[in-house]
CSV table of C-alpha atoms in Angstrom, one decimal:
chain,number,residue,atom,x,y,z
A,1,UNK,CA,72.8,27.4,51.0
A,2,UNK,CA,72.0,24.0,52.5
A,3,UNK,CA,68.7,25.1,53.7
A,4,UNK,CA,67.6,26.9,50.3
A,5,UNK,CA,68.8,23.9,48.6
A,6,UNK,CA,66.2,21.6,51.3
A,7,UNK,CA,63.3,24.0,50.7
A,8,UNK,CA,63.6,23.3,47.0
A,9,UNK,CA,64.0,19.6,47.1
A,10,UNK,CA,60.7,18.9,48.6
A,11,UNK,CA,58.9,21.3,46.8
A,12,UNK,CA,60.2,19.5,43.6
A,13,UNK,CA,58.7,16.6,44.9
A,14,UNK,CA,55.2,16.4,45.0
A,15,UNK,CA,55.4,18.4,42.2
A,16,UNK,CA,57.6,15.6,40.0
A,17,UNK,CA,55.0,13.0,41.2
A,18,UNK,CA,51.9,14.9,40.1
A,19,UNK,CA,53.0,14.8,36.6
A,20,UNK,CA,51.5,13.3,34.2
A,21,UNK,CA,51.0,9.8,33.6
A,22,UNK,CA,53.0,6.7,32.7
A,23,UNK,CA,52.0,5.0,30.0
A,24,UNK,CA,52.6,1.2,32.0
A,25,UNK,CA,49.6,2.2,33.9
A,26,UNK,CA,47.4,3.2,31.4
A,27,UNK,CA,45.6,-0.3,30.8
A,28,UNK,CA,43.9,1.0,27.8
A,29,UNK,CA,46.9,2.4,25.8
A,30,UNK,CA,49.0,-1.3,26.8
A,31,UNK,CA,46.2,-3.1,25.2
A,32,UNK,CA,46.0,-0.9,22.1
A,33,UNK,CA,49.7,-1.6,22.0
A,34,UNK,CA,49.2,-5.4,22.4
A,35,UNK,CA,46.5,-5.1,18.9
A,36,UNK,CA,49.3,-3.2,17.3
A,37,UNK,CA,51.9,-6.5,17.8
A,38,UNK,CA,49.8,-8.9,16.0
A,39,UNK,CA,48.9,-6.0,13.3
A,40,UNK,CA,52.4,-5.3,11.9
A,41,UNK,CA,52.9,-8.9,11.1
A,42,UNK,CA,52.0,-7.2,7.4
A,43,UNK,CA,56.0,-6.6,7.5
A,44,UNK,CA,56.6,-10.4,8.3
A,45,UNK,CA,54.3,-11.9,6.0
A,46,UNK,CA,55.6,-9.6,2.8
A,47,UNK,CA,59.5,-10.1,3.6
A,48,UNK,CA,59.3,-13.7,5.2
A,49,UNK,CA,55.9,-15.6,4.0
A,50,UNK,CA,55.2,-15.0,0.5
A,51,UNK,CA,59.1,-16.1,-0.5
A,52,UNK,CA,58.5,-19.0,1.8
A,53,UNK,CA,55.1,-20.1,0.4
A,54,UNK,CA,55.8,-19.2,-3.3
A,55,UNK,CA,59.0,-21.4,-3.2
A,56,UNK,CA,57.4,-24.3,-1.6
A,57,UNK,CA,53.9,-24.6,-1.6
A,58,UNK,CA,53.1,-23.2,-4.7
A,59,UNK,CA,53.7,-24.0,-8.8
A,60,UNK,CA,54.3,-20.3,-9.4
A,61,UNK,CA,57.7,-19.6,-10.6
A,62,UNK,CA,60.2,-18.5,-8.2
A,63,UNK,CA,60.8,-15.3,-10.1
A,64,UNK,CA,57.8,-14.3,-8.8
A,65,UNK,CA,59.0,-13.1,-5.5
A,66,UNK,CA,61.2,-10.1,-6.5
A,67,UNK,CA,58.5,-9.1,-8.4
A,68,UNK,CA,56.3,-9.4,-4.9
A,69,UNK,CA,58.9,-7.1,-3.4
A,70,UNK,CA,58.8,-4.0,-6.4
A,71,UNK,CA,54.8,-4.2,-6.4
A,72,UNK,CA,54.8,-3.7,-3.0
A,73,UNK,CA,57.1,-0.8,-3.2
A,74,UNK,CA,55.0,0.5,-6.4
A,75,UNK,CA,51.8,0.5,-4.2
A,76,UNK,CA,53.6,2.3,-1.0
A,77,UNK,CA,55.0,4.6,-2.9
A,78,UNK,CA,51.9,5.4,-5.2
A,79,UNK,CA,48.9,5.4,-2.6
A,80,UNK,CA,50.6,6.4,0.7
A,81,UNK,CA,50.1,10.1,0.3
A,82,UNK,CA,47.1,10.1,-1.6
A,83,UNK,CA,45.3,7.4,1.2
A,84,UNK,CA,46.6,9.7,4.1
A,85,UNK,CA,43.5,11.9,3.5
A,86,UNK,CA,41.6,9.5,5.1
A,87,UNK,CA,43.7,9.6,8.8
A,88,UNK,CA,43.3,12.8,8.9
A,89,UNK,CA,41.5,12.8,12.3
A,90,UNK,CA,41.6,10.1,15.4
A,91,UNK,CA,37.7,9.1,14.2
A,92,UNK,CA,38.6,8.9,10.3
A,93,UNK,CA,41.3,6.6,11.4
A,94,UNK,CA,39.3,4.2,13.6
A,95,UNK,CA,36.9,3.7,10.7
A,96,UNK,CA,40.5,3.2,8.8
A,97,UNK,CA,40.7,-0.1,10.9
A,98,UNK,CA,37.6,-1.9,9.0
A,99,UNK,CA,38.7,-1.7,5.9
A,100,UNK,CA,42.1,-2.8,7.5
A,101,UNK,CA,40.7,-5.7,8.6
A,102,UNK,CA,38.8,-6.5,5.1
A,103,UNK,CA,41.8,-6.5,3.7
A,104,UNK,CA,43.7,-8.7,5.7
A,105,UNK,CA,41.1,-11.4,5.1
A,106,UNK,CA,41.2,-10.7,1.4
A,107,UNK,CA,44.6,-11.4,1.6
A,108,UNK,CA,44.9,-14.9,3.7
A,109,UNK,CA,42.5,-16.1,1.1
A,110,UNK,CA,44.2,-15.0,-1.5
A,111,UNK,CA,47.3,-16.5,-0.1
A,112,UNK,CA,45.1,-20.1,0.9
A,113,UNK,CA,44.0,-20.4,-2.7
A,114,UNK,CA,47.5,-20.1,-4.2
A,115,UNK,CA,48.2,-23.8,-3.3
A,116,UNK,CA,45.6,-24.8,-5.9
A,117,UNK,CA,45.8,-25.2,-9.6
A,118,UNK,CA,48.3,-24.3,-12.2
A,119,UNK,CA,50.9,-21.8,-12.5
A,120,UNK,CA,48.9,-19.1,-14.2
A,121,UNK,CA,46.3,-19.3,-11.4
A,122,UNK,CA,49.0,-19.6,-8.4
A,123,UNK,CA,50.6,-16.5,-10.1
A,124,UNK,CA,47.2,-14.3,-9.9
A,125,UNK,CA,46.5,-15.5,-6.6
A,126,UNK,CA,49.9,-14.4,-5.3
A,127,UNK,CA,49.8,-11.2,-6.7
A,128,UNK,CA,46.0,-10.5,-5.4
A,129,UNK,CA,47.6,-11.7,-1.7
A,130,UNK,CA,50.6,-9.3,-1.9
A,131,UNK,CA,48.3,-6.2,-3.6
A,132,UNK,CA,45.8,-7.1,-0.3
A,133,UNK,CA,48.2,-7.5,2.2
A,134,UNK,CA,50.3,-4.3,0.7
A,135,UNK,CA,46.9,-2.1,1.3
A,136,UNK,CA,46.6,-3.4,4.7
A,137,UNK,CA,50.4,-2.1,5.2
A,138,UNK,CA,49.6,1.3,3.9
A,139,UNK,CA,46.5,1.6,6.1
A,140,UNK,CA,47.5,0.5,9.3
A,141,UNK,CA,50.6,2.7,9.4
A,142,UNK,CA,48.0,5.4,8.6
A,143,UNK,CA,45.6,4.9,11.7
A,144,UNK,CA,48.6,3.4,13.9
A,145,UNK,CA,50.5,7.1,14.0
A,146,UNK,CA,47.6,8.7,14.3
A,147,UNK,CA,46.0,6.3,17.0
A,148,UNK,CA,49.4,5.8,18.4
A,149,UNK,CA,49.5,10.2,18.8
A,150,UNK,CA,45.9,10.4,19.6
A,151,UNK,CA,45.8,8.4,22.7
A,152,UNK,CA,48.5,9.6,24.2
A,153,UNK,CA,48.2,12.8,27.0
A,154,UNK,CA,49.9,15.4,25.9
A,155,UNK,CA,52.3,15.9,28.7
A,156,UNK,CA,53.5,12.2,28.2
A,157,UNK,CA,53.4,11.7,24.6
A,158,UNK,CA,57.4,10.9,24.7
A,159,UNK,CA,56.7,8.0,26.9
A,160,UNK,CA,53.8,6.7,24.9
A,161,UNK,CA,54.8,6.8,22.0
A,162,UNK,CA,58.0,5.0,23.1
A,163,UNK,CA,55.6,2.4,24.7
A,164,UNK,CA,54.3,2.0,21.4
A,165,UNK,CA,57.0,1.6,19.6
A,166,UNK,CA,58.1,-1.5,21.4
A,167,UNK,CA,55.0,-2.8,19.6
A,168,UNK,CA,56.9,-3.0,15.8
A,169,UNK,CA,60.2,-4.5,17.9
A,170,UNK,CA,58.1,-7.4,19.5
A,171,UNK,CA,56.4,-8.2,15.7
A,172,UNK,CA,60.3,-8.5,14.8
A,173,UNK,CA,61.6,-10.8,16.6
A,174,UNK,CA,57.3,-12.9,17.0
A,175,UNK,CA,56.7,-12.3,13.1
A,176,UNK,CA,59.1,-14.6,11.5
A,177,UNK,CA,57.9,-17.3,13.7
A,178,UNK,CA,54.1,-16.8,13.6
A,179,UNK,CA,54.3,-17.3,9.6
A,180,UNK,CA,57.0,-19.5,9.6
A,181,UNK,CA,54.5,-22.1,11.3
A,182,UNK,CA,51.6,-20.6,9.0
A,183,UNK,CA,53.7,-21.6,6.3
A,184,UNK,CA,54.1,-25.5,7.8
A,185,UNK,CA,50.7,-25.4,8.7
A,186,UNK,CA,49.7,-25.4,5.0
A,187,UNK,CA,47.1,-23.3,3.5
A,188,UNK,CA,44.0,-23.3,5.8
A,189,UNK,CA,46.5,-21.6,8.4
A,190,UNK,CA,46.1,-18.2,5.8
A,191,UNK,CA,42.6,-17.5,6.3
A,192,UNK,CA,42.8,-18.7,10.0
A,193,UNK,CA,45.6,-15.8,10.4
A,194,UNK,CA,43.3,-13.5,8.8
A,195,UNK,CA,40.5,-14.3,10.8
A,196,UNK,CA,42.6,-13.3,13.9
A,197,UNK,CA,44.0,-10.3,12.5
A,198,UNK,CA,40.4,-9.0,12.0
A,199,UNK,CA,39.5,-9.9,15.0
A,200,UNK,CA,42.4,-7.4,16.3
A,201,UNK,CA,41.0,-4.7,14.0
A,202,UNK,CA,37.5,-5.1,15.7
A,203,UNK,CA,39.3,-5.3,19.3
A,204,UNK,CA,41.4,-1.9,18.6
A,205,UNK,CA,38.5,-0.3,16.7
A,206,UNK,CA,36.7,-1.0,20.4
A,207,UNK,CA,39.4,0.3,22.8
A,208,UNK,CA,40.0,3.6,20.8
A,209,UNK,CA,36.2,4.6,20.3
A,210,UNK,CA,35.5,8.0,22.0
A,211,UNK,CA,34.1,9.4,25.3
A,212,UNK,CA,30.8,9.7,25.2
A,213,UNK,CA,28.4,11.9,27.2
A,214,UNK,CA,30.6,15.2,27.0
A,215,UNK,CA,32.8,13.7,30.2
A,216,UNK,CA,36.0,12.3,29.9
A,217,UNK,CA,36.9,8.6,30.3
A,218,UNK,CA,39.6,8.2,33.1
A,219,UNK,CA,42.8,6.4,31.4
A,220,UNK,CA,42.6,3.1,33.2
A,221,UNK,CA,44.8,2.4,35.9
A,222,UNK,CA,46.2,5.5,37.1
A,223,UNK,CA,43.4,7.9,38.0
A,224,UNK,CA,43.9,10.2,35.6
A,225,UNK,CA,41.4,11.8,32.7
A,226,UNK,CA,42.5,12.1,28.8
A,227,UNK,CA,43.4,15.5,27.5
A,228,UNK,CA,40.5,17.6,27.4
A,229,UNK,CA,41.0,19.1,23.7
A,230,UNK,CA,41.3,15.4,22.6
A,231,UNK,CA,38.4,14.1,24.1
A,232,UNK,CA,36.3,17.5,22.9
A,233,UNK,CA,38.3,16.3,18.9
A,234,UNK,CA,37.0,12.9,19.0
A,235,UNK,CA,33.5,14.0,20.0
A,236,UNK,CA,33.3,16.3,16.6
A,237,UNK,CA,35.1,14.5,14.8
A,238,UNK,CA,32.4,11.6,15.2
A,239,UNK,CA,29.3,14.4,14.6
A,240,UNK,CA,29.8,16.5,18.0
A,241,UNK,CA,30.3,19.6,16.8
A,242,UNK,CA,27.1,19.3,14.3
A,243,UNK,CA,25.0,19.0,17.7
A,244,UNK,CA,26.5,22.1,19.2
A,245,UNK,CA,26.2,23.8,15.6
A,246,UNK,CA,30.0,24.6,15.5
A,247,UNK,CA,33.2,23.5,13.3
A,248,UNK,CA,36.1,21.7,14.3
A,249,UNK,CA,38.3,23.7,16.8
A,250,UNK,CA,41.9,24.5,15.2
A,251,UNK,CA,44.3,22.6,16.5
A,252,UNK,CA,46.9,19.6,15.2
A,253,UNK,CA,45.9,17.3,12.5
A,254,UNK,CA,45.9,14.5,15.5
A,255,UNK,CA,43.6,16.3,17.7
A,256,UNK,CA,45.8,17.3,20.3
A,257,UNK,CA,45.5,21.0,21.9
């Protein structure tokens, strides 16, 4: 019994370290991750910002923040489904993050240009921030999951996607500060903010663009080579399949086997 219980512990064991790999090693996935802390400060600027700034650095009326809150639920609840048609696939949503982006510089200007003039104008301007900065929360959860699913090897997704998650929890407890200064700052730190959170739309849109070449890229930092059906997805999904004069294989919606 001992020995039969020997025999199978170190067969277990190269075969529990072959599995596949961790997501702390993946270099790649961590810095996707990283993008995704700065890009769910949408959740901090609509609960903690726009109350902030209407109260004190604008002549809007204060009623105007509840109203903030039910046009941002209005919006969710109205273009969530509809937009998902365009996340559909791990290539539709990394050209998702553009538009992403655009938005979030629509909205610090928006936001910036508040300050000025009367009440009527502060009013429009606050509204056109929170419409802006409400799309950019619908689309980025949009391309997150499906990012966040896409990247991930499909023995490990668990892992990953837990990784990820620690993303949201980080913009939590960072958020309320990062716009709490914006906020002190006055209203040149809007457009500033929404400079940098393009520039993490461009810097994701590079770090989850596709293998090229028909050979798949090695996920940095632990030797090991993506999921071959997701790597094959991403290549049709971004005109592959039209070279090879075939459709997309069946498979999930995130391009997983």
């Amino acid at each position: 019994m001992v020995a039969v219980r020997g025999t199978t512990t170190v067969g277990a064991t190269p075969a529990g370290s072959a599995q596949g790999p961790t997501p702390w090693r993946d270099r790649r996935y961590l810095a996707f991750t990283g993008t995704e802390v700065w890009l769910f400060l949408d959740d901090s600027l609509l609960q903690v910002a726009f109350p902030l700034w209407i109260v004190h650095a604008t002549t809007a009326p204060v009623g105007l923040v509840p109203l903030v809150l039910v046009l941002n639920s209005v919006m969710v609840v109205a273009l969530q489904v509809p937009l998902s048609r365009f996340a559909e696939t791990s290539a539709a949503a990394r050209r998702l993050l553009l538009p992403l982006g655009a938005a979030f510089l629509t909205g610090g200007a928006a936001l910036a240009a508040s300050a000025a003039g009367g009440p009527w104008f502060a009013t429009g301007a606050v509204l056109v921030a929170a419409a802006a900065f409400t799309l950019a929360e619908i689309l980025h959860s949009l391309s997150s999951w499906e990012l966040s699913v896409a990247l991930a090897p499909g023995g490990a997704q668990g892992a990953y996607l837990g990784v990820h998650g620690l993303a949201q929890s980080a913009q939590r407890s960072l958020g309320p500060v990062v716009v709490g200064a914006a906020v002190g700052a006055g209203p040149l730190a809007w457009p500033v903010l929404g400079v940098s959170l393009v520039a993490a739309c461009l810097l994701q849109h590079r770090l989850v663009r596709p293998a090229r070449g028909g050979a798949a890229q090695p996920a940095e930092g632990d030797g090991q080579t993506p999921d071959a059906g997701r790597v094959e997805r991403w290549q049709e999904d971004e005109g592959g399949a039209a070279a090879k004069g075939t459709g997309p294989s069946a498979g999930s919606p995130h391009g997983l086997p």
